[in-house]
mmCIF file of C-alpha atoms in Angstrom:
data_model
loop_
_atom_site.group_PDB
_atom_site.id
_atom_site.type_symbol
_atom_site.label_atom_id
_atom_site.label_comp_id
_atom_site.label_asym_id
_atom_site.label_seq_id
_atom_site.Cartn_x
_atom_site.Cartn_y
_atom_site.Cartn_z
ATOM 1 C CA MET A 1 -26.548 -14.262 94.972
ATOM 2 C CA LYS A 2 -28.832 -12.512 92.558
ATOM 3 C CA GLU A 3 -28.787 -9.528 94.874
ATOM 4 C CA LYS A 4 -24.978 -9.420 94.759
ATOM 5 C CA GLU A 5 -24.998 -9.610 90.973
ATOM 6 C CA GLY A 6 -27.642 -6.877 90.836
ATOM 7 C CA LYS A 7 -25.546 -4.668 93.144
ATOM 8 C CA GLU A 8 -22.407 -5.354 91.128
ATOM 9 C CA LYS A 9 -24.207 -4.450 87.900
ATOM 10 C CA GLU A 10 -25.458 -1.226 89.479
ATOM 11 C CA GLU A 11 -21.976 -0.406 90.762
ATOM 12 C CA LYS A 12 -20.478 -1.057 87.309
ATOM 13 C CA LYS A 13 -23.179 1.054 85.753
ATOM 14 C CA GLU A 14 -22.493 3.893 88.207
ATOM 15 C CA GLU A 15 -18.738 3.589 87.544
ATOM 16 C CA LYS A 16 -19.323 3.828 83.792
ATOM 17 C CA GLN A 17 -21.519 6.879 84.316
ATOM 18 C CA LYS A 18 -18.826 8.511 86.481
ATOM 19 C CA GLU A 19 -16.157 7.689 83.891
ATOM 20 C CA GLY A 20 -18.392 9.041 81.139
ATOM 21 C CA LYS A 21 -18.976 12.266 83.070
ATOM 22 C CA GLU A 22 -15.249 12.590 83.775
ATOM 23 C CA LYS A 23 -14.419 12.073 80.083
ATOM 24 C CA GLN A 24 -17.082 14.564 79.094
ATOM 25 C CA ALA A 25 -15.723 17.130 81.578
ATOM 26 C CA GLU A 26 -12.194 16.467 80.280
ATOM 27 C CA LYS A 27 -13.337 16.933 76.677
ATOM 28 C CA GLN A 28 -15.101 20.168 77.631
ATOM 29 C CA ALA A 29 -11.930 21.436 79.329
ATOM 30 C CA ASP A 30 -9.870 20.535 76.240
ATOM 31 C CA TYR A 31 -12.417 22.273 74.021
ATOM 32 C CA ASP A 32 -12.377 25.401 76.205
ATOM 33 C CA ALA A 33 -8.577 25.435 76.198
ATOM 34 C CA LEU A 34 -8.476 25.084 72.411
ATOM 35 C CA LEU A 35 -11.076 27.806 72.010
ATOM 36 C CA ASP A 36 -9.178 30.182 74.320
ATOM 37 C CA ASN A 37 -5.970 29.448 72.399
ATOM 38 C CA LEU A 38 -7.721 30.181 69.098
ATOM 39 C CA TYR A 39 -9.165 33.493 70.308
ATOM 40 C CA ALA A 40 -5.758 34.502 71.655
ATOM 41 C CA ARG A 41 -4.237 33.995 68.178
ATOM 42 C CA LEU A 42 -6.852 36.057 66.322
ATOM 43 C CA PRO A 43 -5.778 39.590 65.371
ATOM 44 C CA GLU A 44 -7.669 42.468 66.947
ATOM 45 C CA ARG A 45 -10.245 44.234 64.836
ATOM 46 C CA LYS A 46 -8.967 47.507 63.532
ATOM 47 C CA GLY A 47 -12.102 48.922 61.946
ATOM 48 C CA THR A 48 -15.654 49.466 63.038
ATOM 49 C CA GLY A 49 -17.031 46.930 60.608
ATOM 50 C CA GLU A 50 -18.587 49.562 58.376
ATOM 51 C CA ARG A 51 -18.091 49.156 54.661
ATOM 52 C CA PHE A 52 -17.019 52.786 54.244
ATOM 53 C CA GLU A 53 -14.883 54.460 56.860
ATOM 54 C CA PRO A 54 -14.020 58.098 56.205
ATOM 55 C CA PRO A 55 -10.277 58.474 55.623
ATOM 56 C CA VAL A 56 -8.214 60.498 58.079
ATOM 57 C CA ALA A 57 -5.647 62.941 56.740
ATOM 58 C CA GLU A 58 -2.109 62.386 58.038
ATOM 59 C CA LEU A 59 -0.330 65.717 58.364
ATOM 60 C CA PHE A 60 3.225 66.837 58.868
ATOM 61 C CA PHE A 61 4.587 70.335 59.208
ATOM 62 C CA GLU A 62 7.530 72.095 57.617
ATOM 63 C CA GLY A 63 7.835 75.549 59.140
ATOM 64 C CA ASN A 64 4.637 77.357 58.197
ATOM 65 C CA LYS A 65 3.536 74.709 55.678
ATOM 66 C CA THR A 66 1.137 71.872 56.336
ATOM 67 C CA THR A 67 1.435 68.796 54.109
ATOM 68 C CA ILE A 68 -1.147 66.047 53.823
ATOM 69 C CA ARG A 69 1.033 62.959 53.476
ATOM 70 C CA ASN A 70 -1.676 60.499 52.393
ATOM 71 C CA PHE A 71 -3.613 62.802 50.063
ATOM 72 C CA GLY A 72 -3.482 60.362 47.128
ATOM 73 C CA GLU A 73 -4.851 57.556 49.298
ATOM 74 C CA VAL A 74 -7.650 59.811 50.592
ATOM 75 C CA CYS A 75 -8.640 60.721 47.014
ATOM 76 C CA ALA A 76 -8.564 57.073 45.959
ATOM 77 C CA ARG A 77 -10.816 56.010 48.839
ATOM 78 C CA LEU A 78 -13.256 58.824 48.085
ATOM 79 C CA ARG A 79 -13.074 58.072 44.334
ATOM 80 C CA ARG A 80 -12.461 61.726 43.512
ATOM 81 C CA LYS A 81 -9.794 63.505 41.462
ATOM 82 C CA PRO A 82 -6.971 65.027 43.532
ATOM 83 C CA GLU A 83 -7.452 68.378 41.753
ATOM 84 C CA GLU A 84 -11.133 68.507 42.759
ATOM 85 C CA LEU A 85 -10.502 67.765 46.441
ATOM 86 C CA ALA A 86 -7.479 70.084 46.528
ATOM 87 C CA LYS A 87 -9.542 72.959 45.120
ATOM 88 C CA TYR A 88 -12.204 72.371 47.797
ATOM 89 C CA LEU A 89 -9.633 72.300 50.619
ATOM 90 C CA PHE A 90 -7.853 75.439 49.351
ATOM 91 C CA LYS A 91 -11.159 77.287 49.365
ATOM 92 C CA GLU A 92 -12.502 75.986 52.681
ATOM 93 C CA LEU A 93 -9.235 76.320 54.599
ATOM 94 C CA ALA A 94 -8.477 79.737 53.050
ATOM 95 C CA ALA A 95 -4.975 78.601 52.183
ATOM 96 C CA LYS A 96 -2.946 78.512 49.016
ATOM 97 C CA GLY A 97 -1.133 75.328 48.164
ATOM 98 C CA ALA A 98 0.023 72.872 45.558
ATOM 99 C CA LEU A 99 -0.228 69.201 44.659
ATOM 100 C CA GLU A 100 3.084 67.393 45.020
ATOM 101 C CA ALA A 101 4.406 64.031 43.821
ATOM 102 C CA ASN A 102 1.776 63.455 41.124
ATOM 103 C CA GLY A 103 -1.133 64.155 43.479
ATOM 104 C CA SER A 104 -0.008 61.852 46.275
ATOM 105 C CA ARG A 105 0.664 64.784 48.654
ATOM 106 C CA LEU A 106 -0.930 68.177 49.163
ATOM 107 C CA ALA A 107 1.086 71.115 50.510
ATOM 108 C CA LEU A 108 -0.889 73.953 52.132
ATOM 109 C CA ASN A 109 0.772 77.327 52.793
ATOM 110 C CA ALA A 110 -0.669 77.675 56.292
ATOM 111 C CA ARG A 111 -0.150 76.029 59.639
ATOM 112 C CA LEU A 112 -3.329 74.038 60.250
ATOM 113 C CA THR A 113 -4.288 71.546 62.922
ATOM 114 C CA PRO A 114 -5.261 67.976 62.020
ATOM 115 C CA ARG A 115 -8.705 68.690 63.470
ATOM 116 C CA GLN A 116 -9.279 71.591 61.048
ATOM 117 C CA VAL A 117 -8.262 69.579 57.991
ATOM 118 C CA ASN A 118 -10.187 66.423 58.964
ATOM 119 C CA GLU A 119 -13.285 68.477 59.796
ATOM 120 C CA LYS A 120 -13.282 70.031 56.303
ATOM 121 C CA LEU A 121 -12.661 66.585 54.824
ATOM 122 C CA ASP A 122 -15.731 65.276 56.679
ATOM 123 C CA TYR A 123 -17.825 68.172 55.336
ATOM 124 C CA TYR A 124 -16.642 67.307 51.831
ATOM 125 C CA ILE A 125 -17.567 63.650 52.327
ATOM 126 C CA GLN A 126 -21.044 64.543 53.632
ATOM 127 C CA GLY A 127 -21.688 67.038 50.843
ATOM 128 C CA THR A 128 -20.157 65.496 47.734
ATOM 129 C CA VAL A 129 -19.380 61.823 48.362
ATOM 130 C CA LEU A 130 -22.214 60.224 50.333
ATOM 131 C CA CYS A 131 -25.600 59.853 48.645
ATOM 132 C CA LYS A 132 -28.308 61.982 50.253
ATOM 133 C CA GLU A 133 -30.928 59.267 49.717
ATOM 134 C CA CYS A 134 -29.273 55.991 50.707
ATOM 135 C CA GLY A 135 -26.108 57.226 52.466
ATOM 136 C CA LYS A 136 -23.753 55.038 50.439
ATOM 137 C CA PRO A 137 -20.413 56.280 49.089
ATOM 138 C CA ASP A 138 -20.922 54.728 45.640
ATOM 139 C CA THR A 139 -21.272 58.036 43.823
ATOM 140 C CA HIS A 140 -19.686 60.077 41.085
ATOM 141 C CA VAL A 141 -20.067 63.684 39.927
ATOM 142 C CA GLU A 142 -21.380 64.489 36.461
ATOM 143 C CA THR A 143 -21.701 67.900 34.846
ATOM 144 C CA MET A 144 -25.080 68.235 33.162
ATOM 145 C CA GLN A 145 -25.957 71.515 31.402
ATOM 146 C CA GLY A 146 -23.403 73.377 33.504
ATOM 147 C CA THR A 147 -24.640 71.939 36.813
ATOM 148 C CA ARG A 148 -22.546 69.524 38.824
ATOM 149 C CA THR A 149 -24.740 66.599 39.826
ATOM 150 C CA LEU A 150 -24.009 63.839 42.342
ATOM 151 C CA VAL A 151 -25.153 60.524 40.838
ATOM 152 C CA CYS A 152 -25.543 57.513 43.128
ATOM 153 C CA GLU A 153 -24.550 54.216 41.542
ATOM 154 C CA ALA A 154 -26.415 52.241 44.215
ATOM 155 C CA CYS A 155 -29.893 53.805 44.166
ATOM 156 C CA GLY A 156 -29.768 56.038 41.060
ATOM 157 C CA ALA A 157 -30.543 59.277 42.902
ATOM 158 C CA ARG A 158 -29.347 62.573 41.409
ATOM 159 C CA LYS A 159 -28.703 65.705 43.464
ATOM 160 C CA PRO A 160 -27.005 68.963 42.492
ATOM 161 C CA VAL A 161 -23.798 69.739 44.408
ATOM 162 C CA ARG A 162 -21.610 72.826 44.776
#
């Protein structure tokens, strides 16, 4: 009789273990389903995760004119005056042009490809926006004794710029 009770206890114990494992597997499946559902709802990442991403000029063409549609936004992200960046682009692209709509657009009197404009924009960013020491975009340009100087707000470095 004691043997029967011992076997019954072992069987009950085994049943409880099986039930526990089944519940645990069921909980894991529910958790996985919830997790998959959550990841499916998340929006896709649009950026690279960098704090500063160089802006890309959006162009449209009117005959022989090229217009940078988001010029004001580009200037705002670079923290530079539209007149300063426009002057640089006129010189580098060898094109005449004009600021339109209070500096929010730039019209260039030449037919240029997006690659040409964005390449010159990248050169401008490397030369007069990013700090040469720390590589951060937290800079501004000061004129000291007739020399334009790039001053980094993050590390305090000063470098002359063209």
